Coordinates of C-alpha atoms and ligand atoms in Angstrom, one line a residue:
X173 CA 118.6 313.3 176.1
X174 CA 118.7 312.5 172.4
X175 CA 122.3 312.2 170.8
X176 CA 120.9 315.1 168.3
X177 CA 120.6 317.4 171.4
X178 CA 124.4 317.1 171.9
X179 CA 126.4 318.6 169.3
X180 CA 129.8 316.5 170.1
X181 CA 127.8 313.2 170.3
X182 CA 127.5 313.5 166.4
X183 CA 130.9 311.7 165.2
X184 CA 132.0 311.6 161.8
X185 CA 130.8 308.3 160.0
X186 CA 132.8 305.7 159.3
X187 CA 133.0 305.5 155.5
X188 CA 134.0 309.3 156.0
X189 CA 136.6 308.9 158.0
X190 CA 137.8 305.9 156.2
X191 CA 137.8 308.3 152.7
X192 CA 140.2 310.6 154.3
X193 CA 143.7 310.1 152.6
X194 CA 144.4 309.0 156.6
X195 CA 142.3 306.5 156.2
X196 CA 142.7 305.6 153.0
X197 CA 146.2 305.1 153.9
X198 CA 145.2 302.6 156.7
X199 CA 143.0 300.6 154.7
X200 CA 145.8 300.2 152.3
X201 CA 148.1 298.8 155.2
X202 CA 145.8 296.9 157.6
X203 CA 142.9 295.8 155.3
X204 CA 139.8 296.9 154.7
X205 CA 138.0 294.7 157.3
X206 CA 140.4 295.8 160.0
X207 CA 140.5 299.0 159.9
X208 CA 136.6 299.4 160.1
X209 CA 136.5 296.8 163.0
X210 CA 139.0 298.9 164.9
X211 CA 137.3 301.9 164.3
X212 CA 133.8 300.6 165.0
X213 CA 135.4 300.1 168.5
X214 CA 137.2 303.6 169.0
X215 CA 133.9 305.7 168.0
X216 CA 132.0 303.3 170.2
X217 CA 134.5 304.2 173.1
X218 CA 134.6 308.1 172.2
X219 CA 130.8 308.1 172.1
X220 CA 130.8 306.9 175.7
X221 CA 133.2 309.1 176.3
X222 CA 131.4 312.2 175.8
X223 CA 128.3 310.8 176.8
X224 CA 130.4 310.8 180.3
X225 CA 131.4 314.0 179.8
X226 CA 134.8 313.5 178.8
X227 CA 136.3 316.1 176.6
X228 CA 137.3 314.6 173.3
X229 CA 139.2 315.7 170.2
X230 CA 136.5 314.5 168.0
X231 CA 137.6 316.2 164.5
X232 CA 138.9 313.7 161.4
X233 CA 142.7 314.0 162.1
X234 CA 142.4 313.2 166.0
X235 CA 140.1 309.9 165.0
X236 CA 142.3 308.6 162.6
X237 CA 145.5 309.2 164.8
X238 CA 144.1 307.1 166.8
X239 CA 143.2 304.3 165.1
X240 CA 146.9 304.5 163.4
X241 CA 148.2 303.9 166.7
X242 CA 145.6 301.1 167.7
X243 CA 146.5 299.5 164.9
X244 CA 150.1 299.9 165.2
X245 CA 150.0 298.2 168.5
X246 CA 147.5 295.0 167.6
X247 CA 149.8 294.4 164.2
X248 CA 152.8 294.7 166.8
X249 CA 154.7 291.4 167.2
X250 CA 154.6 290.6 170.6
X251 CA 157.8 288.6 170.3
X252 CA 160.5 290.8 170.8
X253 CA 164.5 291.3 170.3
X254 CA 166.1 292.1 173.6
X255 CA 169.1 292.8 175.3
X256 CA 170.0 290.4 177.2
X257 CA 172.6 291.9 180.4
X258 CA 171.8 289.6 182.7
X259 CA 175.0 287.9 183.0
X260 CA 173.2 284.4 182.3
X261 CA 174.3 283.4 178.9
X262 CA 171.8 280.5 178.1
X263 CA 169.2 282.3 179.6
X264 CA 165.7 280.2 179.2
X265 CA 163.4 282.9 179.7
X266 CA 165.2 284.9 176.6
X267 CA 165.5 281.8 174.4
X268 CA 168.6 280.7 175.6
X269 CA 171.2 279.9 172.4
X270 CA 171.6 282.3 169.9
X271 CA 172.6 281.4 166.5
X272 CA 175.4 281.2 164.2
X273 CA 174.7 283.0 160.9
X274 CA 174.9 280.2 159.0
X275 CA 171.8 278.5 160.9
X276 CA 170.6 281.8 160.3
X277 CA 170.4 281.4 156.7
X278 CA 169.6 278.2 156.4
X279 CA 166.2 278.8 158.4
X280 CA 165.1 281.5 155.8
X281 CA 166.1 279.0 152.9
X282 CA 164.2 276.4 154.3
X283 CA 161.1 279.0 155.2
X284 CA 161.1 280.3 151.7
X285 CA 161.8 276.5 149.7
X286 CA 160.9 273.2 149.6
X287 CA 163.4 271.0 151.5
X288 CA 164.5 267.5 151.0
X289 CA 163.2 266.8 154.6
X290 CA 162.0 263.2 154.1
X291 CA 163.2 262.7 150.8
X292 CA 166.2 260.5 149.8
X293 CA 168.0 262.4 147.0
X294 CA 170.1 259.9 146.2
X295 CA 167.2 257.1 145.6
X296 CA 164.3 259.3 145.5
X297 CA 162.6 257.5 147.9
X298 CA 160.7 258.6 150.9
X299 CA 163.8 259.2 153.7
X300 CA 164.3 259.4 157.6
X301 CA 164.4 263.0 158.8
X302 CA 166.8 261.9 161.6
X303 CA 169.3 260.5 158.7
X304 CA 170.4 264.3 158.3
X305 CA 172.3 265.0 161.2
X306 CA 172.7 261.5 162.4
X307 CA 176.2 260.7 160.6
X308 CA 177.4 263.8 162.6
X309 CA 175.8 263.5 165.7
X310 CA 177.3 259.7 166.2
X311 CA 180.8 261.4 165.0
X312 CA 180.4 263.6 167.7
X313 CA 179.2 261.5 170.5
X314 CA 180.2 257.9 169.4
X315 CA 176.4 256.7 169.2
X316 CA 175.2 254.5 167.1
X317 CA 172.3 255.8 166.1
X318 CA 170.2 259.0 167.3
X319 CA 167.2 260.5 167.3
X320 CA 165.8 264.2 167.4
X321 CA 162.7 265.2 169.3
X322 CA 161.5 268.9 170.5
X323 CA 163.1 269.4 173.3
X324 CA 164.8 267.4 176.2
X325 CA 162.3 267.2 178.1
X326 CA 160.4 265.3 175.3
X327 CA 163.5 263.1 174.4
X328 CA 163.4 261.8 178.4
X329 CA 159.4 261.2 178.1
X330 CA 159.5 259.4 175.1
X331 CA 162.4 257.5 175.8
X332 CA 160.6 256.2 178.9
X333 CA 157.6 256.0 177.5
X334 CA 158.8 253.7 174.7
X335 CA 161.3 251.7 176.8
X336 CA 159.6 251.1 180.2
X337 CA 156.1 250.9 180.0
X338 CA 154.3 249.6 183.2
X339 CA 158.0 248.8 184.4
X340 CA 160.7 250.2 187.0
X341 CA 163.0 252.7 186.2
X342 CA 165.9 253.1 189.1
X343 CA 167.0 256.8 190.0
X344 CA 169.0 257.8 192.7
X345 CA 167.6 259.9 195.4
X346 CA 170.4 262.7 194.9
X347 CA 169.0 263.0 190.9
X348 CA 165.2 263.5 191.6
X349 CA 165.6 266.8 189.6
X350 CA 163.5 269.7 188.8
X351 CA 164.6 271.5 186.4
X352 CA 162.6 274.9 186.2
X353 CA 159.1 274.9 184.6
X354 CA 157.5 271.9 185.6
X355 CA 159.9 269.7 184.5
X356 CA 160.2 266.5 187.2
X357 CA 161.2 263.5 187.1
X358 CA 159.1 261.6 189.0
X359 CA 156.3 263.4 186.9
X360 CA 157.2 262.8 183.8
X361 CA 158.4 259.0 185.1
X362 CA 154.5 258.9 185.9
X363 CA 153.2 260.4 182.4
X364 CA 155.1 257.9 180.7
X365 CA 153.3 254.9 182.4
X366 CA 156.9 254.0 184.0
X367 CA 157.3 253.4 187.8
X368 CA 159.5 255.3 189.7
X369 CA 162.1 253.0 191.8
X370 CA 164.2 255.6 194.4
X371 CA 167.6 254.1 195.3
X372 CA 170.0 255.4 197.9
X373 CA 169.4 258.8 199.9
X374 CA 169.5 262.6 198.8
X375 CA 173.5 263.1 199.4
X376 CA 174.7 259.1 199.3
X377 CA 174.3 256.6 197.4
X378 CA 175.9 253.3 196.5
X379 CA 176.3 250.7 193.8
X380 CA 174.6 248.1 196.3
X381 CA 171.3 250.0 196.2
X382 CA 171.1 249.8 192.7
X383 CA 172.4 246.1 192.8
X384 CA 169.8 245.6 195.6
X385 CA 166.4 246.8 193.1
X386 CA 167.7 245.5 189.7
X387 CA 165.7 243.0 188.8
X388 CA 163.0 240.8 186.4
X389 CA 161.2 243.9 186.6
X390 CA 163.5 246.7 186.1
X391 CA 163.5 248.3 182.7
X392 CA 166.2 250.9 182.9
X393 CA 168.8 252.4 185.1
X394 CA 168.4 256.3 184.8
X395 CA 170.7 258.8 185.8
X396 CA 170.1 262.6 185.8
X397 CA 172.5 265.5 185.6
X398 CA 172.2 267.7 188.5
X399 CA 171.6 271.0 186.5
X400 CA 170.8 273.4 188.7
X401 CA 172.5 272.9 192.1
X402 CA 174.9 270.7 193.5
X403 CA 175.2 268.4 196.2
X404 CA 178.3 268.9 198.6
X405 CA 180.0 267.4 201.8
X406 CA 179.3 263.8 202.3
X407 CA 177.8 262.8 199.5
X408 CA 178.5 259.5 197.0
X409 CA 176.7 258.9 193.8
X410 CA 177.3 256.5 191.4
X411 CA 179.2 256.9 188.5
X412 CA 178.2 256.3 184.8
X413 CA 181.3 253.8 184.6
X414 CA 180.5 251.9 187.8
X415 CA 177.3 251.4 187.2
X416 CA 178.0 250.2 183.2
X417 CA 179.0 246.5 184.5
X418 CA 175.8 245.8 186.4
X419 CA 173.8 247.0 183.7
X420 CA 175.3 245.0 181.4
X421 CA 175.4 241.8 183.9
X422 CA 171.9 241.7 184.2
X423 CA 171.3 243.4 180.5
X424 CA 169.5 246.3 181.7
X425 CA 169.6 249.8 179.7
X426 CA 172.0 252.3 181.7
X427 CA 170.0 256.2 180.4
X428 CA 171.6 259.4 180.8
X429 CA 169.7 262.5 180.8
X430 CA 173.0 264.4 180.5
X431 CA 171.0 268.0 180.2
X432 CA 172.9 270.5 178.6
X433 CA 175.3 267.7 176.7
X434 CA 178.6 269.1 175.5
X435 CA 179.7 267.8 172.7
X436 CA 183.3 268.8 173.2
X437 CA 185.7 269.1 176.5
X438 CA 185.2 273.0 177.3
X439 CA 188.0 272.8 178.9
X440 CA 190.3 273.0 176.1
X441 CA 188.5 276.7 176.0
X442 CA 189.5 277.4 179.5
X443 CA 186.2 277.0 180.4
X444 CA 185.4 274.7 183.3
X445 CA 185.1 270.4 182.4
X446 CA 181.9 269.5 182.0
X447 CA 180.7 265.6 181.2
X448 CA 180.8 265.3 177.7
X449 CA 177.7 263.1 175.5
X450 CA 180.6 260.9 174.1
X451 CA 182.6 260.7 177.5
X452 CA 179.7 259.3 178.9
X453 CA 178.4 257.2 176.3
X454 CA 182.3 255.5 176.2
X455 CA 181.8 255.2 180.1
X456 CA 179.1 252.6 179.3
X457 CA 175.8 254.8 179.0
X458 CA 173.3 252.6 176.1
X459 CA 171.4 256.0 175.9
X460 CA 172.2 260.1 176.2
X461 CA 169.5 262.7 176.1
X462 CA 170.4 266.3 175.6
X463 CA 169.1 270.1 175.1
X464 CA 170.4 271.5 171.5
X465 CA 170.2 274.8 173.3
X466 CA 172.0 274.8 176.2
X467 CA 175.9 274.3 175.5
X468 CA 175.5 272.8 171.9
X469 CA 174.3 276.4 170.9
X470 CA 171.8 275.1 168.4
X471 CA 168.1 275.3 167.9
X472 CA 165.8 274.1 170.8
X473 CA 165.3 270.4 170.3
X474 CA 166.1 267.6 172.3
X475 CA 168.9 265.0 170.8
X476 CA 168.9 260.8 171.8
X477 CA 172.0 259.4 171.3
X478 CA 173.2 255.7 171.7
X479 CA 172.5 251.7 171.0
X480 CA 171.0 251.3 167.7
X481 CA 168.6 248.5 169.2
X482 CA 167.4 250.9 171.8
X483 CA 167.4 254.0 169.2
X484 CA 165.1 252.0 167.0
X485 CA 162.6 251.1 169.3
X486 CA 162.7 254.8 170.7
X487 CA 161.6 256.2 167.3
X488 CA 158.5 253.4 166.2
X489 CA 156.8 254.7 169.3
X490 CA 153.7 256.9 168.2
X491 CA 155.1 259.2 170.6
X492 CA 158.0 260.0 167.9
X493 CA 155.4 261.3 166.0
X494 CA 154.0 263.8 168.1
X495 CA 157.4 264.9 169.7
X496 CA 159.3 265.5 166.1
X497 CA 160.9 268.8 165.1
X498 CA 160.2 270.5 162.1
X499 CA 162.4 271.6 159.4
X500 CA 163.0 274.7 160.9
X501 CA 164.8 272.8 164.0
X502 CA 167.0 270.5 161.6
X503 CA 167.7 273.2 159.3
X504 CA 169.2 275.5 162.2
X505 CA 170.7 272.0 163.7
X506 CA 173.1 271.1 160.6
X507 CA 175.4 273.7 160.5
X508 CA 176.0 274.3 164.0
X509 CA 176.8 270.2 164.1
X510 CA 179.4 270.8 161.4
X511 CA 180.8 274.2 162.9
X512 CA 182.0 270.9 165.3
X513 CA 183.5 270.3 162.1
X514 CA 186.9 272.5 163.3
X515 CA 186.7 272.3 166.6
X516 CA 189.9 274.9 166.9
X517 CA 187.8 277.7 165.1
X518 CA 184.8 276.9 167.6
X519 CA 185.0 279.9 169.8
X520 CA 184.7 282.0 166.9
X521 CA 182.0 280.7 165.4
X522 CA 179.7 279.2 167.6
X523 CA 178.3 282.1 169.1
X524 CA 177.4 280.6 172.4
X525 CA 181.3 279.6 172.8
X526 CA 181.9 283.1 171.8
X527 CA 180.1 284.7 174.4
X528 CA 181.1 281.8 176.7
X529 CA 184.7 282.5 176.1
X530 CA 184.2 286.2 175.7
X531 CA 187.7 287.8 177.7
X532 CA 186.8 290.5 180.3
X533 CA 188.6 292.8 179.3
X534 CA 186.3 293.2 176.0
X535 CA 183.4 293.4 178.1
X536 CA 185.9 296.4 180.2
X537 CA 186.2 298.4 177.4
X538 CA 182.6 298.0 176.1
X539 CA 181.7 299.2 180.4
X540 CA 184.2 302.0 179.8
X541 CA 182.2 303.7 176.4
X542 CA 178.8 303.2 177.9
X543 CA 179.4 304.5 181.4
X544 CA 179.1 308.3 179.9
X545 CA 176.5 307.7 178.0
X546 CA 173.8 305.7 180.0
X547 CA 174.8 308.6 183.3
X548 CA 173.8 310.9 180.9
X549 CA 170.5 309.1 179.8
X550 CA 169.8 308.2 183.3
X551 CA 170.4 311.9 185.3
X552 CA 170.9 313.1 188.7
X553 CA 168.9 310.4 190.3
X554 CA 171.1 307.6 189.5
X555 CA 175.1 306.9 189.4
X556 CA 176.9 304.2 186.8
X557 CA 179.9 302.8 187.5
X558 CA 181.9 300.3 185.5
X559 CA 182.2 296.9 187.7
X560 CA 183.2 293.5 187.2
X561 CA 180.8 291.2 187.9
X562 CA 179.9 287.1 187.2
X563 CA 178.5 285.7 184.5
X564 CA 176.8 282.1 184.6
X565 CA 176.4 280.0 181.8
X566 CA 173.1 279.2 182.5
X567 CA 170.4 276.2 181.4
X568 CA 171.7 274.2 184.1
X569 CA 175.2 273.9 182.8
X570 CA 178.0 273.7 185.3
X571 CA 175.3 275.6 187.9
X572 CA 177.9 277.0 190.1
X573 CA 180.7 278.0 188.1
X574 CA 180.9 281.9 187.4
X575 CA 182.6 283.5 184.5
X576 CA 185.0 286.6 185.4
X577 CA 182.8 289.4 183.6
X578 CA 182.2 293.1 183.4
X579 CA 179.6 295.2 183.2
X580 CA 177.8 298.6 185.1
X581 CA 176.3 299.0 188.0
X582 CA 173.9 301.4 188.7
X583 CA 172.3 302.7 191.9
X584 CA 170.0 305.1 193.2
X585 CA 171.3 308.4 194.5
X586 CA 170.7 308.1 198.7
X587 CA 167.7 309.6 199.3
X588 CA 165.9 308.7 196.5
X589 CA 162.4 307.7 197.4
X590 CA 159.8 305.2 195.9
X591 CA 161.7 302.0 194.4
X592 CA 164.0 303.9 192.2
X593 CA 165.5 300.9 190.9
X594 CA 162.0 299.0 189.9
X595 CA 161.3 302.6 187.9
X596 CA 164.7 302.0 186.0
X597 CA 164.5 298.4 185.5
X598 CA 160.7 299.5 184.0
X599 CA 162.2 302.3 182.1
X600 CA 164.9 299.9 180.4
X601 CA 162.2 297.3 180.1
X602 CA 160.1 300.3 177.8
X603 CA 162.7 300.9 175.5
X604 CA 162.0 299.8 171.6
X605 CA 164.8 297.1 172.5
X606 CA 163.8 296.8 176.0
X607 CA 167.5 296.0 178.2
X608 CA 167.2 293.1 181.2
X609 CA 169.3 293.6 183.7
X610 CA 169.2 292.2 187.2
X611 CA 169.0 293.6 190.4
X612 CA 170.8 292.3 193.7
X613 CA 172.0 294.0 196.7
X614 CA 169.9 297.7 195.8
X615 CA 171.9 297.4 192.3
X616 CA 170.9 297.0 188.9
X617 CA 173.7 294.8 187.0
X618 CA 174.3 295.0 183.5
X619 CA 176.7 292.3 182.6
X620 CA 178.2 293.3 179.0
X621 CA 179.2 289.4 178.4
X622 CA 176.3 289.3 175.9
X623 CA 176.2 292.9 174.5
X624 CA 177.4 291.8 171.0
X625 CA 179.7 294.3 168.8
X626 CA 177.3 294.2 165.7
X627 CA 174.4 295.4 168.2
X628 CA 176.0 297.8 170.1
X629 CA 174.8 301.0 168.0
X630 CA 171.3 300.0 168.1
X631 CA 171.9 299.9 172.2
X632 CA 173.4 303.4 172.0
X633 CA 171.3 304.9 169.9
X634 CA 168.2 304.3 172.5
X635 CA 169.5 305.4 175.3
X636 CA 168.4 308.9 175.0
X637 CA 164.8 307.2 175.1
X638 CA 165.7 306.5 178.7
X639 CA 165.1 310.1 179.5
X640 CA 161.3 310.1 177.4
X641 CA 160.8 306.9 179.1
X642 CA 161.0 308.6 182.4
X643 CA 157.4 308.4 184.1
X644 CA 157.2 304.9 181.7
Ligands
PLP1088 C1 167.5 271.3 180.8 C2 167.3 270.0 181.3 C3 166.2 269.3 180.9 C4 165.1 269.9 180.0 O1 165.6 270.2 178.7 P1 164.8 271.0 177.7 O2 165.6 271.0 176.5 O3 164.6 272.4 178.3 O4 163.5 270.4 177.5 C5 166.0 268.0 181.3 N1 166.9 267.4 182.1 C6 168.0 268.1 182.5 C7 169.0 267.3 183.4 C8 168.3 269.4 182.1 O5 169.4 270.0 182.5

């Protein structure tokens, strides 16, 4: 059957459709080439549409709806702002610290201009891109020197990779870590050309074994921070000050991978202790390694902090190269260093402390407007009460202390059948700032702790969607 024989095969062109005021419009925003591309596609489908029998709208107005929306949803960013309810602060999967608004603006200043990045103002000569947080950093921490890589995970590789080639390293059994996402040691021991030597057992282990495998060939003592569980009962490890004298006796680095790396004692906030970079470099550690997105509540990047000997050799490795951050990461990185600055005014103004030290009887009150509200979005099918809950700091800080939080708690009316709360955690999930929750014990949680005052009218103001979203 020829297409001429089927009146509904015989689609409007595309330079016609594209001289519609419609289209015109859409050339204007998506580009010339675009727009016909996308179209090109859409006729093709509608024409095997109809050839199928389908029943299109075919006329001018339907077509270029349709391509609006396709085009909508390609130019889309795919990276998203969310809420975050999970109760898990430093949550990885949602790009764990969030920024002070000074970092803020100093990112766009350093997108939109030319930055002094390698560039010595004062003797206009080519400069070290470390050099501008390293004054701070070694205030904070009592390092000598420091350098800044992407991410921690890169600041442990290279620093193996640069200081134990084709030589030992000695862990303890009870800090053979992995941290979520691939991240191993013994893997990353192996990628950078170090060997792994195991001392001690999973829950003990004892200055002799360490005493027992340092040697001629050892090139570093490593210890890891336990980040995401903990070892109780009978257990023993080895402390960052008992080991200091045997490294130094037979004048073999002592390295910390401290993980999340506090720069200051959280307990002063009445948050629970956690090892701070300069309480263990003043126990004896030569070398730190830490996340700037975990508990420092900068950008992501991954800070080495200690001997200037050690620091030096660490940065002429070609590695260095390939692991450096960008001006984005040291732009965002100076300002939260100096927020460190006052360390009295830190809750304030370094969000993460904010949220970390966040009272719950804010996050009560914030429970206690919304309850209405999201019942009402929600419907018979589901109740919301006002709860508290626990909130973790998350990144593998302090893995199994909870934070006294609030929040709601919804759950499915009995009787309800299907997964009624997979539909909801969908529905919230569909919502222009889509709302993670998480579900345990046939509840969804929404911990409040991160629900900031500045964005709580954009989170009210989408909850009717909730009911559109319905059969999302
Ligand atoms: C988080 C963590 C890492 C990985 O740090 P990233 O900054 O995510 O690369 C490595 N070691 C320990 C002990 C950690 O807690």
């Amino acid at each position: 059957m020829s297409e001429a024989a089927v009146p509904s095969l015989r689609l409007p062109a595309v330079h016609a459709l594209l001289g519609e005021a419609a289209g015109q419009a859409l050339v204007l925003e998506y580009g010339h080439e675009q727009a016909v591309a996308a179209l090109r596609v859409l006729l093709d489908e509608l024409r095997t549409a109809l050839r199928g029998g389908g029943a299109e709208d075919v006329s001018a107005a339907a077509i270029l709806a349709r391509l609006g929306e396709r085009l909508a949803a390609a130019n889309a960013s795919r990276l998203r702002p969310v809420f975050n309810l999970t109760g898990t602060v430093l949550h990885t999967n949602l790009g764990r610290a969030l920024l002070p608004d000074e970092a803020v603006q100093a990112v766009v200043d350093a997108l939109r201009w030319p930055m002094n990045l390698e560039w010595d103002l004062e003797t206009g000569k080519r400069g070290d891109r470390d050099s501008l947080v390293e004054e701070q950093l070694c205030a904070l921490t009592g390092a000598e020197a420091v350098t800044v890589v992407n991410n921690n995970a890169a600041a442990v590789l290279l620093m193996l990779a640069a200081l134990a080639p084709n030589r030992e390293v000695i862990v303890s059994r009870g800090e053979l870590v992995e941290i979520g996402g691939a991240f191993r040691i013994p893997d990353i021991m192996a990628r950078a050309g170090a060997t792994l030597r195991e001392v001690g057992t999973t829950n003990r282990t004892h200055l002799k074994d360490y005493e027992e495998h340092a040697g001629a060939d050892t090139a570093m003592l490593l210890k890891v921070h336990c980040s995401n569980y903990a070892i109780t009962g009978f257990t023993k490890e080895v402390t960052v000050a008992e080991l200091a004298p045997l490294a130094r006796e037979r004048d073999i680095p002592l390295a910390v991978d401290l993980g999340s790396g506090t720069l200051v004692d959280l307990e002063r906030y009445g948050l629970p202790h956690e090892t701070t970079v300069k309480e263990t470099i003043a126990a004896g550690a030569d070398l730190v390694t830490f996340s700037g997105d975990k508990l420092l509540g900068g950008p992501q990047c991954g800070i080495i902090a200690g001997r200037a000997d050690l620091v030096a050799a660490i940065k002429k490795h070609p590695l260095k190269r390939a692991l450096r951050v960008s001006k984005l990461t040291l732009a965002a990185l100076e300002p939260v260093l100096n927020l460190y600055r006052a360390p009295d005014l830190l809750p304030q103004r370094l969000t993460t402390l904010r949220l970390l030290t966040r009272p719950a009887a804010e996050m009560r009150a914030l429970a206690d407007t919304l309850a209405a509200p999201l019942q009402d979005a929600l419907g018979d099918g589901y109740s919301v009460v006002t709860a508290p809950m626990n909130s973790q700091i998350g990144s593998g800080a302090l893995p199994v202390e909870l934070l006294p939080s609030y929040g709601l708690a919804v759950r499915a009316q009995p009787g309800v059948r299907g997964n009624p709360l997979g539909l909801l955690e969908r529905r919230l999930r569909a919502l222009p700032h889509p709302v993670v929750g998480r579900i345990a014990d046939d509840t969804l949680w929404l911990d409040l702790r991160c629900l900031q005052q500045d964005q709580l009218p954009i989170f009210v103001a989408q909850l009717p969607q909730l009911v559109e979203n319905k059969t999302a």
